[in-house]
Tab-separated table of C-alpha atoms and ligand atoms in Angstrom:
chain	number	residue	atom	x	y	z
A	1	MET	CA	-137.296	40.297	-22.656
A	2	THR	CA	-134.237	38.690	-20.664
A	3	ALA	CA	-132.232	36.333	-22.250
A	4	GLN	CA	-131.526	32.668	-21.127
A	5	LEU	CA	-127.898	32.111	-20.406
A	6	ILE	CA	-126.223	29.699	-22.446
A	7	ASP	CA	-123.731	28.137	-19.853
A	8	GLY	CA	-120.854	27.290	-21.779
A	9	LYS	CA	-118.879	26.339	-18.643
A	10	ALA	CA	-121.478	23.729	-17.408
A	11	PHE	CA	-121.805	22.497	-21.143
A	12	ALA	CA	-117.945	22.134	-21.287
A	13	ALA	CA	-117.942	20.259	-18.324
A	14	ASN	CA	-120.574	17.995	-19.696
A	15	VAL	CA	-118.623	17.284	-22.738
A	16	ARG	CA	-115.370	16.593	-20.771
A	17	ALA	CA	-117.346	14.119	-18.716
A	18	GLN	CA	-118.280	12.400	-21.934
A	19	VAL	CA	-114.890	12.555	-23.097
A	20	ALA	CA	-113.517	11.006	-19.999
A	21	ALA	CA	-115.983	8.177	-19.778
A	22	HIS	CA	-115.039	7.119	-23.408
A	23	VAL	CA	-111.162	7.435	-22.456
A	24	THR	CA	-111.820	4.966	-19.464
A	25	THR	CA	-113.698	2.607	-21.878
A	26	LEU	CA	-110.737	2.854	-24.602
A	27	LYS	CA	-108.178	2.085	-22.006
A	28	ALA	CA	-110.086	-1.128	-20.550
A	29	ASP	CA	-111.386	-2.592	-23.981
A	30	HIS	CA	-108.507	-1.504	-26.336
A	31	GLY	CA	-105.538	-0.657	-24.086
A	32	LEU	CA	-105.374	2.641	-25.938
A	33	THR	CA	-104.877	6.049	-23.994
A	34	PRO	CA	-105.384	9.057	-26.344
A	35	GLY	CA	-102.377	11.342	-26.467
A	36	LEU	CA	-102.342	15.136	-27.250
A	37	ALA	CA	-99.056	16.896	-27.928
A	38	VAL	CA	-99.029	20.787	-27.576
A	39	VAL	CA	-96.030	22.678	-29.015
A	40	LEU	CA	-95.334	26.117	-27.813
A	41	VAL	CA	-92.439	28.532	-29.199
A	42	GLY	CA	-91.557	31.479	-27.278
A	43	GLU	CA	-92.892	33.058	-24.291
A	44	ASP	CA	-96.415	34.964	-24.872
A	45	PRO	CA	-97.933	35.138	-21.654
A	46	ALA	CA	-101.602	34.372	-23.080
A	47	SER	CA	-100.337	31.372	-24.817
A	48	GLN	CA	-98.385	29.748	-21.838
A	49	VAL	CA	-101.869	30.303	-19.830
A	50	TYR	CA	-103.485	28.351	-22.737
A	51	VAL	CA	-101.158	25.670	-22.898
A	52	ARG	CA	-101.059	25.185	-19.049
A	53	SER	CA	-104.734	24.718	-18.934
A	54	LYS	CA	-104.920	22.595	-22.174
A	55	GLY	CA	-102.237	20.327	-20.356
A	56	LYS	CA	-104.324	19.983	-17.069
A	57	GLN	CA	-107.584	19.420	-18.909
A	58	THR	CA	-105.985	16.699	-20.947
A	59	VAL	CA	-104.677	14.828	-17.993
A	60	GLU	CA	-107.917	15.279	-16.194
A	61	VAL	CA	-109.957	13.409	-18.562
A	62	GLY	CA	-107.574	10.648	-18.599
A	63	MET	CA	-105.445	11.190	-21.867
A	64	ASN	CA	-101.666	11.715	-21.929
A	65	SER	CA	-100.225	15.356	-22.318
A	66	TYR	CA	-97.106	15.986	-24.062
A	67	GLU	CA	-95.695	19.634	-24.135
A	68	HIS	CA	-92.835	20.860	-26.172
A	69	LYS	CA	-91.711	24.100	-25.139
A	70	LEU	CA	-89.192	25.800	-27.583
A	71	ASP	CA	-87.221	28.786	-27.398
A	72	ALA	CA	-88.484	32.084	-29.114
A	73	ASP	CA	-85.602	31.974	-31.472
A	74	THR	CA	-86.286	28.449	-32.616
A	75	ASP	CA	-85.570	28.197	-36.518
A	76	GLU	CA	-87.835	26.726	-38.720
A	77	GLY	CA	-86.162	23.562	-39.211
A	78	THR	CA	-86.178	22.575	-35.660
A	79	LEU	CA	-89.969	23.164	-35.276
A	80	LEU	CA	-90.845	21.389	-38.613
A	81	ALA	CA	-88.362	18.475	-37.299
A	82	LEU	CA	-90.586	18.190	-34.150
A	83	ILE	CA	-93.539	18.317	-35.846
A	84	ASP	CA	-92.510	15.341	-37.948
A	85	GLN	CA	-91.362	13.481	-35.066
A	86	LEU	CA	-94.799	13.898	-33.504
A	87	ASN	CA	-96.491	13.147	-36.793
A	88	SER	CA	-94.896	9.465	-36.594
A	89	ASP	CA	-94.817	8.919	-32.824
A	90	PRO	CA	-97.858	6.254	-32.478
A	91	ALA	CA	-98.506	7.794	-28.696
A	92	VAL	CA	-99.616	10.927	-30.368
A	93	HIS	CA	-103.065	11.222	-31.909
A	94	GLY	CA	-103.407	14.916	-31.896
A	95	ILE	CA	-100.695	17.686	-32.530
A	96	LEU	CA	-101.454	21.525	-31.637
A	97	VAL	CA	-99.159	24.228	-32.398
A	98	GLN	CA	-99.804	26.925	-30.194
A	99	LEU	CA	-100.533	30.260	-32.255
A	100	PRO	CA	-99.398	32.857	-32.955
A	101	LEU	CA	-96.140	31.920	-33.694
A	102	PRO	CA	-93.037	34.494	-33.248
A	103	ASP	CA	-92.573	36.651	-36.508
A	104	HIS	CA	-89.935	34.525	-38.110
A	105	LEU	CA	-91.629	31.486	-38.263
A	106	ASN	CA	-94.214	30.847	-40.825
A	107	GLU	CA	-97.293	29.837	-39.572
A	108	ASP	CA	-99.017	28.226	-42.592
A	109	LEU	CA	-96.050	26.027	-43.229
A	110	ALA	CA	-95.910	24.559	-39.621
A	111	ILE	CA	-99.656	23.817	-39.561
A	112	ASN	CA	-99.537	22.241	-42.819
A	113	ALA	CA	-96.466	19.976	-41.752
A	114	ILE	CA	-99.146	18.518	-39.025
A	115	ASP	CA	-100.264	15.041	-40.361
A	116	PRO	CA	-103.845	15.872	-41.111
A	117	ALA	CA	-105.339	12.621	-39.351
A	118	LYS	CA	-103.564	14.397	-36.244
A	119	ASP	CA	-104.553	17.844	-36.869
A	120	VAL	CA	-107.119	18.380	-33.815
A	121	ASP	CA	-107.154	22.233	-34.318
A	122	GLY	CA	-108.650	21.691	-37.748
A	123	PHE	CA	-106.296	24.058	-39.461
A	124	HIS	CA	-104.611	22.061	-42.015
A	125	ILE	CA	-105.395	22.877	-45.515
A	126	SER	CA	-106.939	19.271	-46.178
A	127	ASN	CA	-109.299	19.735	-42.965
A	128	VAL	CA	-110.132	23.290	-44.325
A	129	GLY	CA	-111.023	21.805	-47.796
A	130	LEU	CA	-113.013	18.857	-46.317
A	131	LEU	CA	-115.056	21.290	-44.198
A	132	GLY	CA	-115.617	23.733	-47.075
A	133	THR	CA	-116.890	21.049	-49.576
A	134	GLY	CA	-119.227	19.534	-46.746
A	135	GLN	CA	-117.290	16.235	-46.214
A	136	LYS	CA	-116.060	14.756	-42.730
A	137	SER	CA	-113.448	16.513	-41.339
A	138	MET	CA	-111.497	17.816	-38.126
A	139	VAL	CA	-113.546	21.018	-37.217
A	140	PRO	CA	-111.872	24.046	-35.526
A	141	CYS	CA	-112.398	23.839	-31.797
A	142	THR	CA	-114.274	27.454	-31.203
A	143	PRO	CA	-116.678	27.010	-33.835
A	144	LEU	CA	-117.482	23.417	-33.032
A	145	GLY	CA	-118.210	24.430	-29.703
A	146	CYS	CA	-120.625	27.390	-30.628
A	147	LEU	CA	-122.303	25.056	-32.973
A	148	MET	CA	-122.666	22.466	-30.194
A	149	MET	CA	-124.397	24.969	-28.027
A	150	LEU	CA	-126.543	26.566	-30.889
A	151	ARG	CA	-127.778	22.983	-31.525
A	152	GLU	CA	-128.401	22.174	-27.902
A	153	HIS	CA	-130.327	25.229	-27.591
A	154	HIS	CA	-132.194	25.185	-30.974
A	155	GLY	CA	-132.565	21.776	-31.948
A	156	SER	CA	-132.508	22.188	-35.721
A	157	LEU	CA	-131.213	25.275	-37.213
A	158	SER	CA	-132.379	24.851	-40.399
A	159	GLY	CA	-133.634	27.985	-42.281
A	160	LEU	CA	-132.257	30.147	-39.490
A	161	ASP	CA	-130.889	33.589	-40.486
A	162	ALA	CA	-127.165	33.529	-39.267
A	163	VAL	CA	-124.739	36.584	-39.184
A	164	VAL	CA	-121.123	35.725	-38.459
A	165	VAL	CA	-119.258	38.932	-37.688
A	166	GLY	CA	-115.501	38.143	-38.332
A	167	ARG	CA	-114.078	36.232	-41.110
A	168	SER	CA	-110.703	34.822	-39.822
A	169	ASN	CA	-109.809	31.400	-40.820
A	170	ILE	CA	-109.791	30.263	-37.221
A	171	VAL	CA	-113.439	31.481	-36.001
A	172	GLY	CA	-115.403	33.291	-38.593
A	173	LYS	CA	-114.940	31.408	-41.700
A	174	PRO	CA	-115.451	27.816	-40.256
A	175	MET	CA	-118.372	28.987	-38.446
A	176	ALA	CA	-120.081	30.130	-41.499
A	177	GLN	CA	-119.332	26.846	-42.894
A	178	LEU	CA	-120.576	24.958	-40.119
A	179	LEU	CA	-123.705	26.900	-40.154
A	180	LEU	CA	-124.192	26.478	-43.707
A	181	GLY	CA	-123.774	22.650	-43.247
A	182	ASP	CA	-126.802	23.189	-40.921
A	183	SER	CA	-128.724	25.150	-43.363
A	184	CYS	CA	-128.696	28.419	-42.099
A	185	THR	CA	-128.711	31.365	-44.462
A	186	VAL	CA	-125.196	32.772	-43.488
A	187	THR	CA	-124.021	36.197	-43.830
A	188	ILE	CA	-120.247	36.979	-43.221
A	189	ALA	CA	-119.756	40.336	-41.961
A	190	HIS	CA	-116.244	42.195	-41.446
A	191	SER	CA	-114.418	45.481	-41.273
A	192	ARG	CA	-115.847	46.275	-44.564
A	193	THR	CA	-119.195	45.494	-44.195
A	194	LYS	CA	-121.686	48.488	-44.973
A	195	ASP	CA	-124.707	48.916	-42.307
A	196	LEU	CA	-123.285	46.244	-40.059
A	197	GLU	CA	-126.051	47.256	-37.507
A	198	ASP	CA	-128.593	46.489	-40.042
A	199	VAL	CA	-127.277	43.383	-41.154
A	200	VAL	CA	-126.762	42.166	-37.734
A	201	ARG	CA	-130.481	43.092	-36.848
A	202	ARG	CA	-131.930	40.734	-39.172
A	203	ALA	CA	-130.195	37.712	-37.723
A	204	ASP	CA	-131.827	34.708	-35.975
A	205	ILE	CA	-128.322	33.941	-34.475
A	206	VAL	CA	-125.645	36.258	-33.981
A	207	VAL	CA	-122.005	34.876	-33.874
A	208	ALA	CA	-119.620	37.884	-32.923
A	209	ALA	CA	-115.886	37.136	-33.404
A	210	VAL	CA	-114.020	40.571	-33.894
A	211	GLY	CA	-111.864	41.128	-30.792
A	212	ARG	CA	-113.349	44.656	-30.218
A	213	PRO	CA	-114.564	44.866	-26.398
A	214	GLN	CA	-118.399	45.218	-26.311
A	215	MET	CA	-118.667	46.365	-30.183
A	216	VAL	CA	-122.274	44.602	-30.707
A	217	PRO	CA	-124.788	46.668	-28.349
A	218	GLY	CA	-128.217	45.412	-27.614
A	219	ASP	CA	-130.126	47.765	-30.164
A	220	TRP	CA	-128.515	45.837	-32.667
A	221	ILE	CA	-129.990	42.387	-31.675
A	222	LYS	CA	-132.990	41.212	-33.154
A	223	PRO	CA	-135.382	40.593	-30.180
A	224	GLY	CA	-135.337	37.019	-29.507
A	225	ALA	CA	-132.251	36.394	-31.435
A	226	THR	CA	-129.495	33.815	-30.041
A	227	VAL	CA	-125.979	35.490	-29.306
A	228	ILE	CA	-122.924	33.765	-29.510
A	229	ASP	CA	-120.091	35.946	-28.452
A	230	VAL	CA	-116.619	34.596	-28.979
A	231	GLY	CA	-114.467	37.630	-27.886
A	232	ILE	CA	-112.343	37.658	-25.193
A	233	ASN	CA	-110.984	41.137	-24.730
A	234	ARG	CA	-109.219	42.667	-21.689
A	235	ILE	CA	-110.448	45.989	-20.593
A	236	ASP	CA	-109.660	48.362	-17.242
A	237	ALA	CA	-111.922	47.952	-14.561
A	238	PRO	CA	-111.260	50.782	-12.063
A	239	GLU	CA	-114.360	49.971	-10.314
A	240	ARG	CA	-112.441	46.679	-9.253
A	241	GLY	CA	-109.582	48.810	-7.780
A	242	GLU	CA	-106.665	50.406	-9.132
A	243	GLY	CA	-104.918	48.832	-12.194
A	244	LYS	CA	-107.549	46.129	-12.096
A	245	THR	CA	-108.931	44.668	-15.420
A	246	ARG	CA	-111.896	42.227	-16.285
A	247	LEU	CA	-112.666	40.212	-19.455
A	248	VAL	CA	-115.427	41.162	-21.656
A	249	GLY	CA	-116.740	39.949	-25.215
A	250	ASP	CA	-117.390	41.975	-28.339
A	251	VAL	CA	-121.096	42.021	-27.372
A	252	ASP	CA	-122.124	44.479	-24.562
A	253	TYR	CA	-123.616	41.824	-22.603
A	254	ASP	CA	-126.106	43.924	-20.426
A	255	SER	CA	-127.733	45.577	-23.358
A	256	ALA	CA	-128.172	42.314	-25.473
A	257	ALA	CA	-129.291	40.106	-22.603
A	258	ALA	CA	-132.210	42.671	-22.326
A	259	VAL	CA	-133.332	41.599	-26.057
A	260	ALA	CA	-131.745	38.406	-27.061
A	261	GLY	CA	-133.648	35.327	-26.580
A	262	ALA	CA	-130.344	33.568	-25.474
A	263	ILE	CA	-126.833	34.612	-24.987
A	264	THR	CA	-123.588	33.266	-24.087
A	265	PRO	CA	-121.358	35.185	-21.099
A	266	VAL	CA	-117.831	36.031	-21.204
A	267	PRO	CA	-116.121	34.666	-19.581
A	268	GLY	CA	-117.988	31.227	-19.041
A	269	GLY	CA	-119.313	31.016	-22.570
A	270	VAL	CA	-117.444	30.038	-25.728
A	271	GLY	CA	-114.225	30.091	-24.111
A	272	PRO	CA	-114.700	26.677	-21.881
A	273	MET	CA	-116.183	24.976	-24.976
A	274	THR	CA	-112.887	25.376	-27.008
A	275	ILE	CA	-110.672	23.350	-24.854
A	276	ALA	CA	-113.550	20.730	-24.489
A	277	CYS	CA	-113.651	20.548	-27.989
A	278	LEU	CA	-109.889	19.978	-28.576
A	279	LEU	CA	-110.367	16.878	-26.110
A	280	HIS	CA	-113.269	15.776	-27.901
A	281	ASN	CA	-111.617	15.937	-31.198
A	282	THR	CA	-108.439	14.296	-29.800
A	283	LEU	CA	-110.590	11.216	-28.764
A	284	GLN	CA	-112.114	10.921	-32.154
A	285	GLN	CA	-108.742	11.109	-33.747
A	286	ALA	CA	-107.396	8.348	-31.027
A	287	CYS	CA	-110.243	6.449	-32.412
A	288	ARG	CA	-110.011	6.764	-35.968
A	289	ILE	CA	-106.095	6.247	-36.202
A	290	ASN	CA	-106.511	2.900	-34.290
A	291	GLY	CA	-109.702	1.786	-36.043
A	292	VAL	CA	-111.997	1.775	-33.123
A	293	GLU	CA	-115.691	2.956	-33.214
A	294	ILE	CA	-115.890	6.651	-33.018
A	295	PRO	CA	-118.016	8.053	-30.424
A	296	GLU	CA	-120.348	10.896	-31.286
B	301	NAP	P1	-109.055	38.374	-36.118
B	301	NAP	O1	-108.476	37.219	-36.744
B	301	NAP	O2	-108.699	39.579	-35.740
B	301	NAP	O3	-110.423	38.629	-36.766
B	301	NAP	C1	-111.255	39.593	-36.683
B	301	NAP	C2	-112.242	39.785	-37.454
B	301	NAP	O4	-113.131	40.862	-36.896
B	301	NAP	C3	-111.757	40.243	-39.026
B	301	NAP	O5	-112.339	39.394	-39.976
B	301	NAP	C4	-112.185	41.577	-39.075
B	301	NAP	O6	-112.633	42.132	-40.516
B	301	NAP	C5	-113.642	41.705	-38.348
B	301	NAP	N1	-113.352	42.965	-37.601
B	301	NAP	C6	-112.614	43.955	-37.189
B	301	NAP	N2	-113.066	45.155	-36.572
B	301	NAP	C7	-114.534	45.068	-37.249
B	301	NAP	C8	-115.436	45.925	-37.038
B	301	NAP	N3	-115.230	47.160	-36.499
B	301	NAP	N4	-116.621	45.440	-37.880
B	301	NAP	C9	-116.569	44.332	-38.444
B	301	NAP	N5	-115.738	43.351	-38.312
B	301	NAP	C10	-114.616	43.668	-37.816
B	301	NAP	O7	-109.660	37.605	-34.761
B	301	NAP	P2	-110.060	35.977	-34.273
B	301	NAP	O8	-108.839	35.208	-34.164
B	301	NAP	O9	-111.079	35.688	-35.318
B	301	NAP	O10	-110.726	36.193	-32.882
B	301	NAP	C11	-111.720	37.174	-32.621
B	301	NAP	C12	-112.087	37.333	-31.168
B	301	NAP	O11	-112.276	35.834	-30.655
B	301	NAP	C13	-111.053	37.523	-30.159
B	301	NAP	O12	-111.340	38.347	-29.264
B	301	NAP	C14	-110.294	36.603	-29.497
B	301	NAP	O13	-109.763	36.588	-28.607
B	301	NAP	C15	-111.583	35.519	-29.643
B	301	NAP	N6	-111.027	34.216	-29.616
B	301	NAP	C16	-111.813	33.491	-28.658
B	301	NAP	C17	-111.501	32.018	-28.593
B	301	NAP	C18	-112.337	31.248	-27.482
B	301	NAP	O14	-111.895	30.116	-27.171
B	301	NAP	N7	-113.266	31.758	-26.991
B	301	NAP	C19	-110.822	31.416	-29.625
B	301	NAP	C20	-110.282	32.222	-30.885
B	301	NAP	C21	-110.861	33.738	-30.661
B	301	NAP	P3	-111.338	41.840	-41.592
B	301	NAP	O15	-111.015	40.619	-41.839
B	301	NAP	O16	-112.099	42.869	-42.423
B	301	NAP	O17	-110.213	42.751	-41.056
């Protein structure tokens, strides 16, 4: 079997186009422009790339983008004061604090200082609790993107066996909650899971969110299963020239694609959906905060 490619890049372009169309309507009908504020502390190179990309795509869909760059040695009081100011700014409908923060800053404190109504990352404890109890909440962007692609591919997910490898608060746990919400039978695997390959092999849906390059080989995949690869890992690529690198996922793409029914590539799978979902969440919050009907 050769797996169908789940094209996250194309899917994300479609989501962004829909968001842009709603933004145009919001501006025309309500004089409302959604605004997303991103707070970056320090100079982590990967975070700088993400923040630049988020800002660019925010503007491209017609929203206002506010970037706040703070020095790496910024103290907690300054960061919390900025978050407080953004919480009460009516032009800001979404606030994202780029993680990881420098070691001297408490991430939980910063995230939980965000007004839950503007928490477009869905990491605030209130939103986590709402998701965990099956109530309407802000859903973290990466798992939301995975769910959108799974629903599009399968239609109903009801009754399918899903295995999520990884139990982080930003990917694994919310992904498992979303799959449970769609009536999958969900297993969460992690570094202490016994016989991981047997656990993965019984899944109709495998979501890999580990951070280990090409860890899941094709012979762990049940024939016909759907594989969502969240991992983004940079490895050496001497075949491309001296000192060159390339991005790979947590799944060994070639061997998995020979067995799976469908698979997301890396790059071009989950990654583009994450920012598209961030824009989707910001649009929804702008509508909710202003009492305008929320587009699905
Ligand atoms: P994380 O916080 O480091 O969590 C990794 C998880 O993998 C942990 O739960 C860990 O288990 C588990 N794990 C580690 N080694 C394992 C093993 N040998 N077998 C089974 N499980 C193992 O990572 P994360 O933030 O969830 O991110 C995971 C990956 O997704 C990374 O590559 C990251 O770059 C990528 N990512 C991509 C996007 C995107 O937009 N595409 C967004 C976020 C993250 P324990 O809990 O037992 O330690």
